[in-house]
């Protein structure tokens, strides 16, 4: 979807892959890991929460024994991601050929000026720097091998710019821009880049994030109404990566936003203003939970 700017490559690069997935402890990351195993691959399930990573491995092992491995990794730490790469290098019988930079956190509900620098740093450290670390460390390995690919999990928030979500929007816009840049840089090397931009998916990112209580209720409602499960999103993204697509915008609402913003920018600005009036205005009650590298879903 939205991959017309890349030449079509009908390879099966995600089948039998040697893969690394960050934020693999739940949600979209867990779905990616399970689907890679189902495609005959082997996968390192990395997560800041070691128990969650172990749980994903146990889930995979019930059907595909010996193909999944847990690794504790805090993607905000460059040295952790470097250790993840070394672990994968020694584990697999060939170089890693698929990297999925998925780890992310949710944040929202406050306008700029009330977010606070701590929350800005918290969001950017995981959502943007986590992906930067993954790309900086793994891209040279893939380029040297002359094959494989990178899937970066962004969000429709990366281009939608919804009110009261500035820190999240900025972090995901950075991932989108990074992916576009790398797609151009790696053109002709045999390494494909895909960026996934979903809207609401049935994950626990809102529950585990730093989101005001009112906004969390809205997010939970929209996630429950979503017809797109993490498994469906993961399959869609992997299939698109096989076809050499850069952009994956899997849901109808995300595609409508994408087209509206580019075709009718003035109309889109009007819609954003209307949305601001519909959103909860009380930002005094923030649900501030421990940071986890849970897959993004908005």
Coordinates of C-alpha atoms in Angstrom, one line a residue:
X1 CA 0.0 0.0 0.0
X2 CA 1.3 3.4 -1.0
X3 CA 4.5 1.8 -2.3
X4 CA 4.4 3.3 -5.8
X5 CA 7.7 5.2 -5.2
X6 CA 9.6 2.0 -5.0
X7 CA 10.3 -0.6 -7.7
X8 CA 8.4 -3.8 -7.1
X9 CA 10.5 -6.6 -5.8
X10 CA 8.4 -9.8 -5.5
X11 CA 10.9 -11.6 -3.4
X12 CA 10.1 -13.7 -0.3
X13 CA 12.6 -11.9 1.9
X14 CA 10.5 -12.4 5.0
X15 CA 10.3 -16.2 4.5
X16 CA 13.0 -18.1 6.2
X17 CA 14.5 -14.8 7.6
X18 CA 17.0 -14.5 10.4
X19 CA 15.2 -11.6 12.2
X20 CA 15.4 -9.3 15.1
X21 CA 12.2 -7.7 16.5
X22 CA 12.3 -5.0 19.2
X23 CA 9.3 -4.5 21.5
X24 CA 8.5 -8.2 20.8
X25 CA 7.0 -8.7 24.3
X26 CA 3.4 -7.9 23.2
X27 CA 1.1 -6.4 20.6
X28 CA 2.4 -5.8 17.1
X29 CA 6.0 -6.8 18.0
X30 CA 4.8 -10.2 19.3
X31 CA 2.7 -10.6 16.2
X32 CA 5.7 -9.9 14.0
X33 CA 7.8 -12.5 15.8
X34 CA 5.0 -15.2 15.6
X35 CA 4.5 -14.5 11.9
X36 CA 8.2 -14.7 11.1
X37 CA 8.3 -18.1 12.8
X38 CA 5.3 -19.2 10.8
X39 CA 7.2 -18.2 7.6
X40 CA 10.0 -20.6 8.5
X41 CA 12.3 -18.0 10.0
X42 CA 14.2 -17.7 13.2
X43 CA 13.7 -14.6 15.4
X44 CA 15.3 -12.8 18.4
X45 CA 12.5 -11.4 20.5
X46 CA 13.9 -8.3 22.1
X47 CA 12.1 -6.4 24.8
X48 CA 12.9 -4.2 27.8
X49 CA 10.7 -6.5 29.9
X50 CA 12.5 -9.8 29.9
X51 CA 9.5 -11.7 31.1
X52 CA 7.4 -10.4 28.2
X53 CA 10.1 -11.5 25.8
X54 CA 10.2 -14.9 27.4
X55 CA 6.4 -15.2 27.1
X56 CA 6.6 -14.5 23.4
X57 CA 9.2 -17.1 22.9
X58 CA 7.1 -19.6 24.9
X59 CA 4.1 -18.8 22.6
X60 CA 6.2 -19.5 19.5
X61 CA 7.8 -22.6 20.9
X62 CA 4.5 -24.4 21.3
X63 CA 4.3 -24.6 17.5
X64 CA 7.7 -23.9 16.2
X65 CA 10.3 -25.1 18.7
X66 CA 13.9 -23.9 18.5
X67 CA 13.3 -20.8 16.3
X68 CA 12.7 -18.0 18.9
X69 CA 15.1 -16.5 21.4
X70 CA 14.6 -13.9 24.1
X71 CA 16.9 -11.0 24.7
X72 CA 16.5 -8.2 27.1
X73 CA 17.1 -4.9 25.3
X74 CA 16.4 -1.3 26.2
X75 CA 16.4 0.4 22.8
X76 CA 17.0 3.8 24.4
X77 CA 20.5 2.6 25.2
X78 CA 22.9 2.4 22.2
X79 CA 25.0 -0.2 24.0
X80 CA 22.0 -2.5 24.5
X81 CA 21.1 -2.4 20.8
X82 CA 24.8 -3.1 20.0
X83 CA 24.7 -6.1 22.3
X84 CA 21.5 -7.3 20.6
X85 CA 23.3 -7.2 17.3
X86 CA 26.3 -9.2 18.6
X87 CA 23.9 -11.7 20.1
X88 CA 22.1 -12.2 16.8
X89 CA 25.5 -12.4 15.0
X90 CA 26.6 -15.3 17.2
X91 CA 23.2 -17.0 17.2
X92 CA 22.4 -17.4 13.6
X93 CA 24.2 -19.4 10.9
X94 CA 24.2 -16.4 8.6
X95 CA 23.9 -12.6 9.1
X96 CA 20.7 -11.0 10.2
X97 CA 18.6 -10.3 7.2
X98 CA 15.4 -8.7 8.7
X99 CA 15.3 -6.0 11.4
X100 CA 12.0 -4.8 12.8
X101 CA 12.4 -1.6 14.8
X102 CA 9.0 -1.8 16.6
X103 CA 9.5 -0.8 20.2
X104 CA 7.5 2.2 21.2
X105 CA 5.6 4.0 23.9
X106 CA 2.3 5.9 23.9
X107 CA 1.9 9.5 25.2
X108 CA -0.7 12.1 24.7
X109 CA -3.5 14.3 26.1
X110 CA -1.6 17.5 26.8
X111 CA -1.0 20.5 24.5
X112 CA 2.5 21.9 23.8
X113 CA 3.6 24.0 26.7
X114 CA 2.1 21.6 29.2
X115 CA 3.7 18.3 28.2
X116 CA 6.9 18.9 30.2
X117 CA 10.5 18.1 29.1
X118 CA 10.6 14.8 31.0
X119 CA 7.7 13.4 28.9
X120 CA 9.3 14.8 25.7
X121 CA 12.5 13.0 26.5
X122 CA 10.7 9.8 27.5
X123 CA 8.8 9.7 24.2
X124 CA 11.7 10.6 21.9
X125 CA 14.2 8.3 23.7
X126 CA 12.2 5.2 22.8
X127 CA 10.1 6.1 19.8
X128 CA 12.7 7.9 17.8
X129 CA 16.2 7.2 19.3
X130 CA 15.3 3.5 19.7
X131 CA 14.7 3.3 15.9
X132 CA 17.8 5.4 15.2
X133 CA 19.9 3.0 17.3
X134 CA 18.5 0.0 15.4
X135 CA 19.1 1.6 12.0
X136 CA 22.6 2.9 12.8
X137 CA 23.7 -0.5 14.1
X138 CA 22.0 -2.9 11.7
X139 CA 22.0 -1.0 8.4
X140 CA 25.8 -1.4 7.9
X141 CA 25.5 -5.2 8.5
X142 CA 22.6 -5.5 5.9
X143 CA 24.4 -3.3 3.4
X144 CA 27.6 -5.4 3.7
X145 CA 25.5 -8.6 3.2
X146 CA 23.8 -7.0 0.2
X147 CA 20.4 -8.4 1.1
X148 CA 17.6 -8.2 3.7
X149 CA 15.5 -5.4 5.0
X150 CA 14.4 -3.1 7.7
X151 CA 10.8 -2.5 8.8
X152 CA 10.4 0.6 11.0
X153 CA 7.1 0.9 12.9
X154 CA 5.9 4.5 12.7
X155 CA 2.3 5.5 13.0
X156 CA -0.4 7.4 11.2
X157 CA 0.4 10.0 13.9
X158 CA 3.7 10.6 12.0
X159 CA 1.7 12.4 9.3
X160 CA -1.7 13.1 10.9
X161 CA -0.5 15.7 13.6
X162 CA -3.5 15.3 15.8
X163 CA -3.9 17.8 18.6
X164 CA -2.6 17.1 22.2
X165 CA -0.2 14.4 20.8
X166 CA 2.8 16.5 19.9
X167 CA 5.5 14.4 21.6
X168 CA 4.1 11.2 20.0
X169 CA 3.6 12.9 16.6
X170 CA 7.1 14.3 16.5
X171 CA 8.7 11.0 17.4
X172 CA 6.7 9.1 14.8
X173 CA 7.3 11.7 12.1
X174 CA 11.0 11.3 12.7
X175 CA 10.7 7.6 12.1
X176 CA 8.8 8.2 8.9
X177 CA 11.5 10.7 7.7
X178 CA 14.3 8.4 8.7
X179 CA 12.7 5.5 6.7
X180 CA 12.3 7.6 3.6
X181 CA 15.9 8.7 3.8
X182 CA 17.2 5.2 4.2
X183 CA 15.1 3.9 1.4
X184 CA 16.9 6.3 -0.9
X185 CA 20.3 5.6 0.6
X186 CA 19.9 1.8 0.3
X187 CA 18.4 1.8 -3.2
X188 CA 20.3 -0.6 -5.4
X189 CA 22.1 -2.4 -2.4
X190 CA 19.6 -5.3 -2.2
X191 CA 18.3 -3.9 1.2
X192 CA 14.7 -2.9 1.3
X193 CA 13.1 -0.4 3.8
X194 CA 9.5 -0.4 4.8
X195 CA 7.7 2.0 7.2
X196 CA 4.5 0.9 8.9
X197 CA 1.9 3.6 9.7
X198 CA -1.1 2.2 11.4
X199 CA -3.8 4.0 13.3
X200 CA -5.5 2.3 16.3
X201 CA -4.7 -1.4 16.8
X202 CA -5.8 -3.7 19.5
X203 CA -2.7 -3.4 21.8
X204 CA -2.1 -2.2 25.3
X205 CA 0.0 0.8 24.3
X206 CA -2.5 3.3 25.8
X207 CA -2.7 1.4 29.0
X208 CA 1.1 1.3 29.4
X209 CA 1.8 4.8 28.2
X210 CA 1.8 8.3 29.7
X211 CA -1.7 9.4 28.6
X212 CA -4.2 11.5 30.4
X213 CA -7.1 9.6 31.8
X214 CA -9.6 11.2 29.4
X215 CA -7.5 10.5 26.3
X216 CA -6.8 7.0 27.4
X217 CA -10.5 6.3 27.6
X218 CA -10.9 7.6 24.0
X219 CA -7.9 5.5 22.8
X220 CA -9.2 2.4 24.5
X221 CA -12.6 2.8 22.9
X222 CA -11.1 3.2 19.4
X223 CA -8.8 0.3 19.8
X224 CA -11.7 -2.0 20.9
X225 CA -13.6 -0.9 17.8
X226 CA -10.6 -1.6 15.5
X227 CA -11.0 -4.5 13.1
X228 CA -7.3 -4.8 12.7
X229 CA -5.6 -7.2 15.1
X230 CA -1.8 -7.0 15.6
X231 CA -1.5 -10.3 13.6
X232 CA -3.3 -8.8 10.7
X233 CA -1.1 -5.7 10.8
X234 CA 2.1 -7.8 11.0
X235 CA 1.1 -10.0 8.0
X236 CA 0.2 -6.9 6.0
X237 CA 3.5 -5.3 6.7
X238 CA 5.6 -8.4 6.0
X239 CA 3.8 -9.0 2.7
X240 CA 4.3 -5.4 1.7
X241 CA 8.0 -5.7 2.6
X242 CA 8.2 -8.8 0.3
X243 CA 6.9 -6.6 -2.5
X244 CA 9.5 -3.9 -1.9
X245 CA 6.9 -1.3 -0.7
X246 CA 8.2 1.6 1.3
X247 CA 4.9 2.9 2.8
X248 CA 2.4 0.6 4.5
X249 CA -0.7 2.4 5.6
X250 CA -2.9 -0.6 6.4
X251 CA -6.2 0.9 7.5
X252 CA -8.9 2.8 5.7
X253 CA -9.0 5.7 8.1
X254 CA -5.2 6.2 7.9
X255 CA -5.3 6.2 4.1
X256 CA -8.1 8.7 4.1
X257 CA -6.1 11.0 6.4
X258 CA -3.0 10.5 4.1
X259 CA -4.9 11.5 1.0
X260 CA -6.9 14.3 2.6
X261 CA -3.8 16.0 3.9
X262 CA -1.9 15.8 0.6
X263 CA -4.9 16.6 -1.7
X264 CA -6.7 19.2 0.4
X265 CA -4.3 20.7 3.0
X266 CA -6.7 23.6 3.9
X267 CA -9.5 21.1 4.5
X268 CA -7.3 19.0 6.6
X269 CA -6.4 21.9 8.8
X270 CA -10.1 22.6 9.3
X271 CA -10.7 19.0 10.3
X272 CA -7.8 19.2 12.8
X273 CA -9.4 22.3 14.3
X274 CA -12.7 20.5 14.6
X275 CA -11.0 17.6 16.2
X276 CA -9.5 19.8 18.8
X277 CA -12.9 21.0 19.9
X278 CA -14.1 17.4 20.2
X279 CA -11.1 16.1 22.3
X280 CA -11.2 16.0 26.1
X281 CA -9.9 19.4 27.4
X282 CA -9.1 18.4 31.0
X283 CA -5.4 17.6 31.0
X284 CA -4.8 17.6 34.7
X285 CA -5.1 13.9 35.3
X286 CA -2.2 12.0 33.7
X287 CA -1.9 8.2 33.8
X288 CA 1.9 7.9 34.3
X289 CA 2.9 4.2 34.2
X290 CA 6.3 2.6 34.0
X291 CA 8.0 2.8 30.6
X292 CA 7.7 -0.3 28.5
X293 CA 8.7 -0.9 25.0
X294 CA 5.2 -1.9 23.9
X295 CA 4.3 -1.7 20.2
X296 CA 2.7 1.5 19.0
X297 CA -0.9 1.4 17.9
X298 CA -1.9 4.9 17.1

